[in-house]
PDB file of C-alpha atoms and ligand atoms in Angstrom:
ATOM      1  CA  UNK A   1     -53.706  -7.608  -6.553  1.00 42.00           C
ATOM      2  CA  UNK A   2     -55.289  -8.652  -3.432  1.00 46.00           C
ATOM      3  CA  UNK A   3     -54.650  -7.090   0.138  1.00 51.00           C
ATOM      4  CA  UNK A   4     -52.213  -8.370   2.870  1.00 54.00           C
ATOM      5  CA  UNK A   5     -54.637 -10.410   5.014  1.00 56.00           C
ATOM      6  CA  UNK A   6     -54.907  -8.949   8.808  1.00 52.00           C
ATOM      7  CA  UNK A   7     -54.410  -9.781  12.012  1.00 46.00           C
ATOM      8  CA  UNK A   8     -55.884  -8.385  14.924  1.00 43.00           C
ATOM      9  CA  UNK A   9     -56.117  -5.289  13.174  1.00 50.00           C
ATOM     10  CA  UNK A  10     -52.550  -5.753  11.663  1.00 45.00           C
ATOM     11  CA  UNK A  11     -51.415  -5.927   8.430  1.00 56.00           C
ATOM     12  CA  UNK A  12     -49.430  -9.012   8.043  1.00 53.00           C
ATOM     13  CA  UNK A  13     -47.358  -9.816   4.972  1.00 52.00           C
ATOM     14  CA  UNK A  14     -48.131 -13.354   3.000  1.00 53.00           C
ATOM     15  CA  UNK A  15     -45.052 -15.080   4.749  1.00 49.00           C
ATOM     16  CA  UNK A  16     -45.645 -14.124   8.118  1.00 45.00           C
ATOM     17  CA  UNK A  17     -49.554 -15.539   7.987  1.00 47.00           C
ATOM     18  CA  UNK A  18     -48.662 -18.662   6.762  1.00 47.00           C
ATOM     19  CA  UNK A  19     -45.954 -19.069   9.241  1.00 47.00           C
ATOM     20  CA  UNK A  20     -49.031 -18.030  11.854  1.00 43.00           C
ATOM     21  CA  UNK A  21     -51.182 -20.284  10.302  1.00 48.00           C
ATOM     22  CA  UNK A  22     -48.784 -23.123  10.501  1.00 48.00           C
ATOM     23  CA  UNK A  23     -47.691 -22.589  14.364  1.00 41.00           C
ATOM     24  CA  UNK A  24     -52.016 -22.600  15.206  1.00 45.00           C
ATOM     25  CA  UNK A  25     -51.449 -26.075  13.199  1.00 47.00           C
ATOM     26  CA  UNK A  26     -48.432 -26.998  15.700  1.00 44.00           C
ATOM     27  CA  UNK A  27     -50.513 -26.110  18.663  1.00 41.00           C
ATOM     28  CA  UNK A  28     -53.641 -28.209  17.428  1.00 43.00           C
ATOM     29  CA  UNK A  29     -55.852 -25.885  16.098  1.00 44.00           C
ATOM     30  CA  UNK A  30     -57.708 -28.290  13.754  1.00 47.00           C
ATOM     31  CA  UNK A  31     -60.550 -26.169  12.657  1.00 49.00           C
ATOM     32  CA  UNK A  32     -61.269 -22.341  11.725  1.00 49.00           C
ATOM     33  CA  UNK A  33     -63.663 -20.453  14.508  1.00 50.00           C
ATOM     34  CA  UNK A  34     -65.743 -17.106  14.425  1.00 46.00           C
ATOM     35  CA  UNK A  35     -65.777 -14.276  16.945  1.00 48.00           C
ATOM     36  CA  UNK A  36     -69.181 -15.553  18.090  1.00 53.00           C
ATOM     37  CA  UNK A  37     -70.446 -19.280  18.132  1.00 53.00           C
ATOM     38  CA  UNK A  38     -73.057 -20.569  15.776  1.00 49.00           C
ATOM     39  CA  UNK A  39     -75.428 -22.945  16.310  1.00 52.00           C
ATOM     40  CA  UNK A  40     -75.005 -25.190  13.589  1.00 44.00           C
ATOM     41  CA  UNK A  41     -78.260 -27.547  14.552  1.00 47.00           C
ATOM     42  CA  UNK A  42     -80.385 -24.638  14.176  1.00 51.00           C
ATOM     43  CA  UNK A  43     -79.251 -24.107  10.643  1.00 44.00           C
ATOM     44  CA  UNK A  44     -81.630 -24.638   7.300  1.00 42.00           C
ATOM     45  CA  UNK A  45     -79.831 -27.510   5.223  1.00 38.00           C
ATOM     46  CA  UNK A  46     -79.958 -28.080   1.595  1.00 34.00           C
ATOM     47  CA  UNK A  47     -80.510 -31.224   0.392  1.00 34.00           C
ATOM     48  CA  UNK A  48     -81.222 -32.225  -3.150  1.00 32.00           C
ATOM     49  CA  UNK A  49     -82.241 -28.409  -4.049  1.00 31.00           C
ATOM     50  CA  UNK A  50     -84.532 -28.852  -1.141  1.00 31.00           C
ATOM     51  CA  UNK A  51     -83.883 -26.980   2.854  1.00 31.00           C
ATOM     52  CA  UNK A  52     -85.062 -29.171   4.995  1.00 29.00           C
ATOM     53  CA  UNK A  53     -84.810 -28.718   9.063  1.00 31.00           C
ATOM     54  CA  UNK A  54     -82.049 -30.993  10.580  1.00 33.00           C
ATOM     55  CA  UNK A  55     -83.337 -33.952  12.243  1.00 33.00           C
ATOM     56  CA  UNK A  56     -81.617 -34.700  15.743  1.00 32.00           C
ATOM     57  CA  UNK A  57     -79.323 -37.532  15.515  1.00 33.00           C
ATOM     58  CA  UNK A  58     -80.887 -41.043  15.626  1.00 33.00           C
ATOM     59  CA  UNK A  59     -79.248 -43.005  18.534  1.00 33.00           C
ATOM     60  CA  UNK A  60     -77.244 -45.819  17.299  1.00 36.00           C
ATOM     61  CA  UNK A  61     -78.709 -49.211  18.513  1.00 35.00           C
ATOM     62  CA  UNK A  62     -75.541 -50.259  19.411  1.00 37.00           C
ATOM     63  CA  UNK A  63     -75.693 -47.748  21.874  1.00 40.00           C
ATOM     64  CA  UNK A  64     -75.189 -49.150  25.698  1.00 42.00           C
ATOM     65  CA  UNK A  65     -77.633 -48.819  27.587  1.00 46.00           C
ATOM     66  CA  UNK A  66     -77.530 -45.685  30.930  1.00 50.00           C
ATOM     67  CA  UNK A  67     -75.392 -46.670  33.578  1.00 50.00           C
ATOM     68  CA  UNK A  68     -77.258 -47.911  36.937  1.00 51.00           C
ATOM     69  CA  UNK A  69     -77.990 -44.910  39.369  1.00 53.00           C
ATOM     70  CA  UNK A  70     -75.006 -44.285  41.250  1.00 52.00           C
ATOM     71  CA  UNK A  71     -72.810 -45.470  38.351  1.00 50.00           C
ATOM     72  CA  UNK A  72     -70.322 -43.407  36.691  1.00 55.00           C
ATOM     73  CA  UNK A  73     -70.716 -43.759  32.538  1.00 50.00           C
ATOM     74  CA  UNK A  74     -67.605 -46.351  32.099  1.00 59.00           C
ATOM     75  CA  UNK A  75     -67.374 -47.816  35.715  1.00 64.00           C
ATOM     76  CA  UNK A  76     -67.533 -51.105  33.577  1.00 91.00           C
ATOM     77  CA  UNK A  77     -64.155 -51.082  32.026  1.00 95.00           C
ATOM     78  CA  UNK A  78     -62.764 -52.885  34.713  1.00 95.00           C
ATOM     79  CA  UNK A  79     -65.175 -55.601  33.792  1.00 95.00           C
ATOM     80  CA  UNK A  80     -64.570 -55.401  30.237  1.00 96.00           C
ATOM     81  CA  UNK A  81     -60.860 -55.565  29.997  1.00 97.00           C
ATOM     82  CA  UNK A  82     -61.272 -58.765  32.454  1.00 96.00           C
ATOM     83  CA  UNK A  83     -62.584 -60.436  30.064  1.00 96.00           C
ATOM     84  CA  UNK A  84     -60.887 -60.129  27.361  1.00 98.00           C
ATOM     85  CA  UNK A  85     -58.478 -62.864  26.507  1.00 98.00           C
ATOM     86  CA  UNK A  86     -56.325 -61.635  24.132  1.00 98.00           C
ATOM     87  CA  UNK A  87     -55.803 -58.543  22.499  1.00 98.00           C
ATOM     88  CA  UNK A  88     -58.150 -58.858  19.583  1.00 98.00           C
ATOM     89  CA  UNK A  89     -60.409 -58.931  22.169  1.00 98.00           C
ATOM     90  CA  UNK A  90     -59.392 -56.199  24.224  1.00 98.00           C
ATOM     91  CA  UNK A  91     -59.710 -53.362  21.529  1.00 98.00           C
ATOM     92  CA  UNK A  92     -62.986 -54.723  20.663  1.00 98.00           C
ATOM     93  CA  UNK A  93     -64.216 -54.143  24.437  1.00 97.00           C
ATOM     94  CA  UNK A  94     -61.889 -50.596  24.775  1.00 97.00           C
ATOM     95  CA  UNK A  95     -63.572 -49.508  21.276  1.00 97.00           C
ATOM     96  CA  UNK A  96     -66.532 -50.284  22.556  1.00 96.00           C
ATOM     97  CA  UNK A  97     -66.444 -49.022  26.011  1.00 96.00           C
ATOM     98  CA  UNK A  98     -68.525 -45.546  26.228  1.00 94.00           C
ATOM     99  CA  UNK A  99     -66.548 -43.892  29.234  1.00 93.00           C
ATOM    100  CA  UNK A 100     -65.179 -41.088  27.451  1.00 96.00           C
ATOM    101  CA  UNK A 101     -66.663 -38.241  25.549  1.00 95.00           C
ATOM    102  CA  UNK A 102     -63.277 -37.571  23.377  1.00 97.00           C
ATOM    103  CA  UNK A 103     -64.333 -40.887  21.293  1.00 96.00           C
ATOM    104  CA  UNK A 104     -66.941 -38.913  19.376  1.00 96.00           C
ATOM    105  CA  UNK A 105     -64.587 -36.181  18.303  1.00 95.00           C
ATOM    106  CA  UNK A 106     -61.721 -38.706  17.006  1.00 97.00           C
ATOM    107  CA  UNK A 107     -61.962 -40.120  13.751  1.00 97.00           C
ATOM    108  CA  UNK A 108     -60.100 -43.076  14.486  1.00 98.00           C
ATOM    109  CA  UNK A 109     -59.756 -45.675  17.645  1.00 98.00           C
ATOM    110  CA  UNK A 110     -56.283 -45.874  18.089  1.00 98.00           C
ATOM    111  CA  UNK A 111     -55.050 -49.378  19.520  1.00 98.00           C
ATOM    112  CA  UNK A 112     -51.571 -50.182  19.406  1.00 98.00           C
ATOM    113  CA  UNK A 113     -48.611 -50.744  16.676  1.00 98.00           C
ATOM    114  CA  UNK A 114     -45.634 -53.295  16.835  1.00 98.00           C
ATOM    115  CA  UNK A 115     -44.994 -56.474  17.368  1.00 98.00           C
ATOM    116  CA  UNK A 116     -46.921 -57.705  20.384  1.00 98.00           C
ATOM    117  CA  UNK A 117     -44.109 -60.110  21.053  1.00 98.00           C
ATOM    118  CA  UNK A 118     -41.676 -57.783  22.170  1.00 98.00           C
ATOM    119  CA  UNK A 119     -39.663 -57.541  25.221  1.00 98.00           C
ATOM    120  CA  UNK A 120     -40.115 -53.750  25.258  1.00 98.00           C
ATOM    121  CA  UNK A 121     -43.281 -52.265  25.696  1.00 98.00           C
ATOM    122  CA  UNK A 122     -43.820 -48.101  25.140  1.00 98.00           C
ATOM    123  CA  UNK A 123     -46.472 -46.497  26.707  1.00 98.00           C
ATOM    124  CA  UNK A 124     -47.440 -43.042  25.682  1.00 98.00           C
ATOM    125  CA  UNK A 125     -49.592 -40.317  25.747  1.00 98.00           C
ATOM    126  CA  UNK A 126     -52.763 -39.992  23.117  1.00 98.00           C
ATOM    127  CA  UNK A 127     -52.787 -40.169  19.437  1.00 98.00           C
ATOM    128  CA  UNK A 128     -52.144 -36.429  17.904  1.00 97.00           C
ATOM    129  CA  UNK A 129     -53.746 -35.165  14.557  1.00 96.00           C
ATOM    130  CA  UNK A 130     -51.373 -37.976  12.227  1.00 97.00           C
ATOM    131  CA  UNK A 131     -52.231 -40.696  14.463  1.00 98.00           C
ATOM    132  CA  UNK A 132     -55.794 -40.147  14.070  1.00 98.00           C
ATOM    133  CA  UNK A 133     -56.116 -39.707  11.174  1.00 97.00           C
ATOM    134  CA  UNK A 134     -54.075 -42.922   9.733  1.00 98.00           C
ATOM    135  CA  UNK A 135     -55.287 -45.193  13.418  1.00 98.00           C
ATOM    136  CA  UNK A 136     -51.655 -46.191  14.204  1.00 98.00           C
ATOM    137  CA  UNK A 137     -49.950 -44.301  17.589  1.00 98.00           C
ATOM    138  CA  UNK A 138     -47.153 -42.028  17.331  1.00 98.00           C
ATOM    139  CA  UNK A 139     -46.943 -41.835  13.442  1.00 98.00           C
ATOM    140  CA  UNK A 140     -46.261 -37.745  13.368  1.00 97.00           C
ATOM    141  CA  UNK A 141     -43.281 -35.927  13.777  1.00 97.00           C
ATOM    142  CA  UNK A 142     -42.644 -37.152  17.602  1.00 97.00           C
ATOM    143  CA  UNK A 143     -43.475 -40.789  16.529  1.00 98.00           C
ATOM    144  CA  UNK A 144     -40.409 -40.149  13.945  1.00 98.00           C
ATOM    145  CA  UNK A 145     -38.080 -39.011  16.445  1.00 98.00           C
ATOM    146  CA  UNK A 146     -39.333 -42.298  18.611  1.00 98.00           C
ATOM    147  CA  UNK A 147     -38.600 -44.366  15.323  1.00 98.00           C
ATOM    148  CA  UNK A 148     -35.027 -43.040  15.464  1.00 98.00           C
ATOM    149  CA  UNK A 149     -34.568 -42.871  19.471  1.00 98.00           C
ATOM    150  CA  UNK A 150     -34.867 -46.163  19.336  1.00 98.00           C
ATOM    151  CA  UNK A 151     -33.731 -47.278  16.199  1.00 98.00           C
ATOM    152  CA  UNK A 152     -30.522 -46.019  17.936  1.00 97.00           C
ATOM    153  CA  UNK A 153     -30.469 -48.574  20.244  1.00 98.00           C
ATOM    154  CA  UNK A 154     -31.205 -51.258  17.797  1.00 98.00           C
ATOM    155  CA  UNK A 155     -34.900 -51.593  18.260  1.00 98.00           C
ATOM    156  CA  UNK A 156     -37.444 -51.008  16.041  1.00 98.00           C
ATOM    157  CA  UNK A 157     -41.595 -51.550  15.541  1.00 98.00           C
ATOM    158  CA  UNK A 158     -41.166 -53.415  12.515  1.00 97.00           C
ATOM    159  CA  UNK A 159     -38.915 -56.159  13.470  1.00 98.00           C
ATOM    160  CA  UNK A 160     -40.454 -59.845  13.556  1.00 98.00           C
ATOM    161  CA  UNK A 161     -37.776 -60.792  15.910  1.00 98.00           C
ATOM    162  CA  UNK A 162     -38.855 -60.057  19.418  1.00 98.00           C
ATOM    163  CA  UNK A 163     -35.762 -59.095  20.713  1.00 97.00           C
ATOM    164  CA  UNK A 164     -35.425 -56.308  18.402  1.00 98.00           C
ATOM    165  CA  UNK A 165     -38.776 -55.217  18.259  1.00 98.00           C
ATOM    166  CA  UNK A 166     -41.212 -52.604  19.928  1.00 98.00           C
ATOM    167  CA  UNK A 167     -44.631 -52.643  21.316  1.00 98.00           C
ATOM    168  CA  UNK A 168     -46.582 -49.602  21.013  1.00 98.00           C
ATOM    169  CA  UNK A 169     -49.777 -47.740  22.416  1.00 98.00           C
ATOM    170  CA  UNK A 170     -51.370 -45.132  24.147  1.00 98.00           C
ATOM    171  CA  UNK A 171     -53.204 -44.373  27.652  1.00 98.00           C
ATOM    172  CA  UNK A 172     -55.696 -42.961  25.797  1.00 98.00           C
ATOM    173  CA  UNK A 173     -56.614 -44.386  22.410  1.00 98.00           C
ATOM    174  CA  UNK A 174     -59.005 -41.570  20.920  1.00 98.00           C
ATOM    175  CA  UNK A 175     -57.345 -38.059  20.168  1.00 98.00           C
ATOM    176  CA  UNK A 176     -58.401 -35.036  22.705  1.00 97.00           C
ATOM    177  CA  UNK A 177     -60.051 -32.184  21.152  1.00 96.00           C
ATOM    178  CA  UNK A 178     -57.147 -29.719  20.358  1.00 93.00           C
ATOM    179  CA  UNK A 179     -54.209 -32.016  21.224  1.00 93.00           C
ATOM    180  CA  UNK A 180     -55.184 -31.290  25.021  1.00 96.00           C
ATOM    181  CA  UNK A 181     -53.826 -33.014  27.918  1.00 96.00           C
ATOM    182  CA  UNK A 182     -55.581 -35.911  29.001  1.00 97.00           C
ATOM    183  CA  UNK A 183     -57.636 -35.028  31.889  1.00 97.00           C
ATOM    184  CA  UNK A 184     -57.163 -37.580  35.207  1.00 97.00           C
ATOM    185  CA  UNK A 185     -60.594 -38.633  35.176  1.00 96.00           C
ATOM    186  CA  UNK A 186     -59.951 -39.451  31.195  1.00 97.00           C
ATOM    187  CA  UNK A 187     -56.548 -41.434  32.606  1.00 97.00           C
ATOM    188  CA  UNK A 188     -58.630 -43.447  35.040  1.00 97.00           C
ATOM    189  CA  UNK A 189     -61.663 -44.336  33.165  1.00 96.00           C
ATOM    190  CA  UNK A 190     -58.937 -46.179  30.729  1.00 98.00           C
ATOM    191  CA  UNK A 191     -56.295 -47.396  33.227  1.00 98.00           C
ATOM    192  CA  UNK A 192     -57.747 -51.089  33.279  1.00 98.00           C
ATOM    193  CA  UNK A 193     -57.798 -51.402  29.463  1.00 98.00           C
ATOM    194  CA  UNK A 194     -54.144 -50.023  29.969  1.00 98.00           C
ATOM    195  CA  UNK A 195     -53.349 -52.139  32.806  1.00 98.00           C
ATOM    196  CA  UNK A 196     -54.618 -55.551  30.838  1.00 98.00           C
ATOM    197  CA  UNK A 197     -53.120 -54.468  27.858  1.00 98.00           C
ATOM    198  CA  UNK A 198     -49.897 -54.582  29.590  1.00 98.00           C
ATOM    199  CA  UNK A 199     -50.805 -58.206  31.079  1.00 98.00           C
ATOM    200  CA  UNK A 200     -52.048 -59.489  27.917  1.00 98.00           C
ATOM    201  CA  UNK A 201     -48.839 -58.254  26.245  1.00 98.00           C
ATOM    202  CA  UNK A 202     -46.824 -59.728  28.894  1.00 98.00           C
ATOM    203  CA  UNK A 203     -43.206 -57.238  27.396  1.00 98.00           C
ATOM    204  CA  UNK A 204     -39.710 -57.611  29.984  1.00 98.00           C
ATOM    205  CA  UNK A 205     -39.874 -53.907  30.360  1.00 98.00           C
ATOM    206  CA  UNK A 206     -42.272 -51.198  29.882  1.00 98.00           C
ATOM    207  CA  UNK A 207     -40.944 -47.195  28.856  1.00 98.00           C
ATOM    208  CA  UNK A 208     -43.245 -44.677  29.772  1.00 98.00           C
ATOM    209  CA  UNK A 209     -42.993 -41.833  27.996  1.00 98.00           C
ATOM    210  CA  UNK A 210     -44.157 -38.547  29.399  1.00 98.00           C
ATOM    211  CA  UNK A 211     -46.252 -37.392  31.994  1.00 98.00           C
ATOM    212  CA  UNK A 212     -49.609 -39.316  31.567  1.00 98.00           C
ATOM    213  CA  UNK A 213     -48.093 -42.179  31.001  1.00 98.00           C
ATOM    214  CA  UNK A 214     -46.192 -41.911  34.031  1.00 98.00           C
ATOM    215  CA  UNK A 215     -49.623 -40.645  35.856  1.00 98.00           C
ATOM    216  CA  UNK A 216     -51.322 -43.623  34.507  1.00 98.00           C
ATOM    217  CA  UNK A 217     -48.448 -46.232  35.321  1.00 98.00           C
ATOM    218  CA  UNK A 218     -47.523 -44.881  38.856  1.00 98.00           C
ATOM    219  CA  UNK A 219     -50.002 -42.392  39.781  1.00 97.00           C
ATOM    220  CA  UNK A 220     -46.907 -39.338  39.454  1.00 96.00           C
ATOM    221  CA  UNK A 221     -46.314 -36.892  37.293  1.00 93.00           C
ATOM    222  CA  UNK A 222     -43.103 -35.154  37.186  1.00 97.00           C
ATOM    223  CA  UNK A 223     -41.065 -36.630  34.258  1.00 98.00           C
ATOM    224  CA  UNK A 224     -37.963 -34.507  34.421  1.00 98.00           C
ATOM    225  CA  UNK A 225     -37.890 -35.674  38.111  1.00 98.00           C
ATOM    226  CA  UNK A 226     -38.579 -39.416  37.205  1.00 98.00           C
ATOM    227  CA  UNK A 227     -37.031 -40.010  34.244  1.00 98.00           C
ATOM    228  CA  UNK A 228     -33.769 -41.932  33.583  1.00 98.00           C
ATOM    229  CA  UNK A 229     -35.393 -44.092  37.210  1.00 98.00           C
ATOM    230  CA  UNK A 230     -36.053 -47.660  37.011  1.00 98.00           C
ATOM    231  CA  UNK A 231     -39.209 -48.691  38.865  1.00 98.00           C
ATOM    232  CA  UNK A 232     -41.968 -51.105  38.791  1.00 98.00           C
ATOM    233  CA  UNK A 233     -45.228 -50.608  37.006  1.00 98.00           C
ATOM    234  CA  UNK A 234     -47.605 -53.328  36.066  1.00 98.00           C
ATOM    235  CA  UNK A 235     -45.581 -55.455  38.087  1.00 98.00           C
ATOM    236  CA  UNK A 236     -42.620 -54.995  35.666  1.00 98.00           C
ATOM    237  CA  UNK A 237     -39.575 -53.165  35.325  1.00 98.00           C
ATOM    238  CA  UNK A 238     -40.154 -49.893  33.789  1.00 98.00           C
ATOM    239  CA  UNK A 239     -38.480 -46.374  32.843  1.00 98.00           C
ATOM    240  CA  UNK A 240     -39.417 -43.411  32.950  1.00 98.00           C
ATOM    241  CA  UNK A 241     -38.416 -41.368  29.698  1.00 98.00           C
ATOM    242  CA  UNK A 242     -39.336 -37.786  28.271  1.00 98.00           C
ATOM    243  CA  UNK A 243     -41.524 -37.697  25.650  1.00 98.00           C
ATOM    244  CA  UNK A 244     -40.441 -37.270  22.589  1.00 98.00           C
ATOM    245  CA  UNK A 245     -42.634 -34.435  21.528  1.00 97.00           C
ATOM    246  CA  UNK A 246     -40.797 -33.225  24.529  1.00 98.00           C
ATOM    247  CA  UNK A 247     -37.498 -33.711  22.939  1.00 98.00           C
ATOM    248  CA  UNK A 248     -38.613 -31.976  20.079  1.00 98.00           C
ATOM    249  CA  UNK A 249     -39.391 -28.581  21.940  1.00 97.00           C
ATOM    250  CA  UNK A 250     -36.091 -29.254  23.852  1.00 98.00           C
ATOM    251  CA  UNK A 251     -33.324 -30.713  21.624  1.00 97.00           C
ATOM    252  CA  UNK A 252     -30.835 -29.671  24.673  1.00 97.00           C
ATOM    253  CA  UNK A 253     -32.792 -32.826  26.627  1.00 98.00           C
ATOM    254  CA  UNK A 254     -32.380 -35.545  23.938  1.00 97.00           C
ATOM    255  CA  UNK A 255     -28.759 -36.022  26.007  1.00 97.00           C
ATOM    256  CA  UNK A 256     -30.655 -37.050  29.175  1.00 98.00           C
ATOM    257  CA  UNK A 257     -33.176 -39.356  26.753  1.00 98.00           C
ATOM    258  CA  UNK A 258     -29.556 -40.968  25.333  1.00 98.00           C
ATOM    259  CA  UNK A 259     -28.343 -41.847  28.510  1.00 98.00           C
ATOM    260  CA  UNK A 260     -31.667 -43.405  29.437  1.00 98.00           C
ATOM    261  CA  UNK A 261     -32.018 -45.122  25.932  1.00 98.00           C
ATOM    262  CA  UNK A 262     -28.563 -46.156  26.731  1.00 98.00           C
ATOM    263  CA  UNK A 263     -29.389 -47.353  30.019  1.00 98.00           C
ATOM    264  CA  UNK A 264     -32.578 -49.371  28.293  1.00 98.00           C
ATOM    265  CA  UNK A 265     -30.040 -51.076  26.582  1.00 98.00           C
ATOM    266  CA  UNK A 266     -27.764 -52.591  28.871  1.00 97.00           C
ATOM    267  CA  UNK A 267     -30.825 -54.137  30.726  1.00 97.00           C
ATOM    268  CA  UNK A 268     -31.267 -55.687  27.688  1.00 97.00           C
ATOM    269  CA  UNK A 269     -28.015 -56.863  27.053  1.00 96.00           C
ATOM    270  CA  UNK A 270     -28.297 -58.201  31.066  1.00 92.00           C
ATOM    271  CA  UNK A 271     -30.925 -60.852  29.427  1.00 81.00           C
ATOM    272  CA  UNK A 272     -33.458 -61.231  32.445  1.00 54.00           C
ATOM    273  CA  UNK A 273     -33.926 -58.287  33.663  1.00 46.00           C
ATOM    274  CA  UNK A 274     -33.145 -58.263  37.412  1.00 50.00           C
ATOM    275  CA  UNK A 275     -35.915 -56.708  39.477  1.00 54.00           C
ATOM    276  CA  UNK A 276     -35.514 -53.245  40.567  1.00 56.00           C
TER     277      UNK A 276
HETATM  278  N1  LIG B 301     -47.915 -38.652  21.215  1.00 88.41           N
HETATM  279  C1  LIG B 301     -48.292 -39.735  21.904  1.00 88.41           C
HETATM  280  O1  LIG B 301     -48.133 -39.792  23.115  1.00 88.41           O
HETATM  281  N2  LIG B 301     -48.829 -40.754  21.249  1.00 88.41           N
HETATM  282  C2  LIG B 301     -49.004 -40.751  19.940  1.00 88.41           C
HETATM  283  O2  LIG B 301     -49.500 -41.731  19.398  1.00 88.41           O
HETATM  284  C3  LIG B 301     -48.596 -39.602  19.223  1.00 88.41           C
HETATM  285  C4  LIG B 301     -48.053 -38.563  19.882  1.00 88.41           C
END
């Protein structure tokens, strides 16, 4: 028989650890750390029966070259999304761009998912653990509860008809370490690859969902204050919505989310939407 495992010194049945382990899953805990940090580049490896010291990492020679003096790394993305002229082109420039740090950790660039075509637009946050690991935004457990917010309302990412359909993608398209926030300065360096995105995919209406997206869109956070409001953003009519990871933390505020789906809807239904 083996012994309970422990936990801070306390003995913890079988249940309650994996119950622990699972809500350190929840909260983004991806990978297993020790009381003190090891420096894995100064490590011995073994390969082929042989240890051999680890080389440093070649640079790729794709890699862009410094930025000018004075230059902040990724004061070019204005430049980049410019130019592209469609949106084949634009994730080829955004995957490419080398502003932000958080690309190295995510195993997938993240882009967008839908039907381009659609009069709605969603903006959210940053792909989570799922969406990095399959590339497609909001595929987890708050992109299901998307699915059937809007499914609701008789929309849906899947439909060829662009009347029915949804447009999909992040502010950020790389994961943050841990599920973080993303940090302003990660929210600027990829508001013009947001902003032409937007352009390129020319919806009726944009939803933001959550705070960055509303920080990215109008420069406010605040959701709970700004949700359920129809404003401009992009130059197009847009609401602000909670997100649903949100909504899945706080069932009691999927009413409020209803009335705005609801509210989504009927401007819809109004054909053209009139400006707000
Ligand atoms: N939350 C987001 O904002 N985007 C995703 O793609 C997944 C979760």
């Amino acid at each position: 028989m083996t012994a309970d495992p422990t936990w801070n010194g306390v003995a913890l049945d079988a249940a309650t650890a994996l119950a622990l382990l699972d809500w350190q899953r929840e909260m983004g805990v991806d990978e297993p750390m020790l009381d003190a940090p090891v420096d894995r580049f100064a490590e011995p490896i073994r390969e082929a029966g042989a240890e051999i010291a680890r080389q440093p990492a070649a640079v790729p020679p794709t890699a862009a070259p410094p930025p000018p003096p004075g230059q902040a790394p990724g004061a070019d993305a204005a430049q980049m999304a410019a130019r592209a002229g469609t949106l084949a082109e634009l994730a080829a420039a955004q995957q490419a761009h080398e502003g932000l740090d958080i690309r190295k950790g995510a195993r997938s660039f993240v882009f967008a998912d839908g039907n381009p075509a659609a009069r709605v637009l969603v903006l959210g946050e940053a792909p989570g653990e799922e969406e990095d690991r399959q590339g497609r935004p909001f595929v987890g457990r708050a992109g299901q509860l998307l699915d059937q917010m809007f499914a609701a309302i008789g929309l849906s990412r899947t439909a060829p008809d662009p009347d029915a359909a949804l447009y999909i993608f992040n502010v950020l398209p790389w994961r943050p370490p841990g599920n973080r926030r993303p940090e302003q300065a990660e929210i600027d360096a990829m508001l013009p690859f947001v902003a032409r995105h937007v352009e390129l995919a020319a919806p009726e209406i944009v939803v933001l969902l959550g705070n960055a997206a509303a920080q990215a869109a109008l420069g406010q956070q605040g959701i709970l204050r700004l949700r359920g409001q129809w404003t401009t953003a992009f130059g197009r009519p847009a609401l602000p919505m909670t997100h649903p990871a949100y909504l899945l933390r706080n069932p009691v505020a999927k009413r409020e989310a209803w009335a705005d789906l609801l509210s989504l809807k009927v401007r819809l239904m109004q054909g053209q939407p009139a400006q707000p």
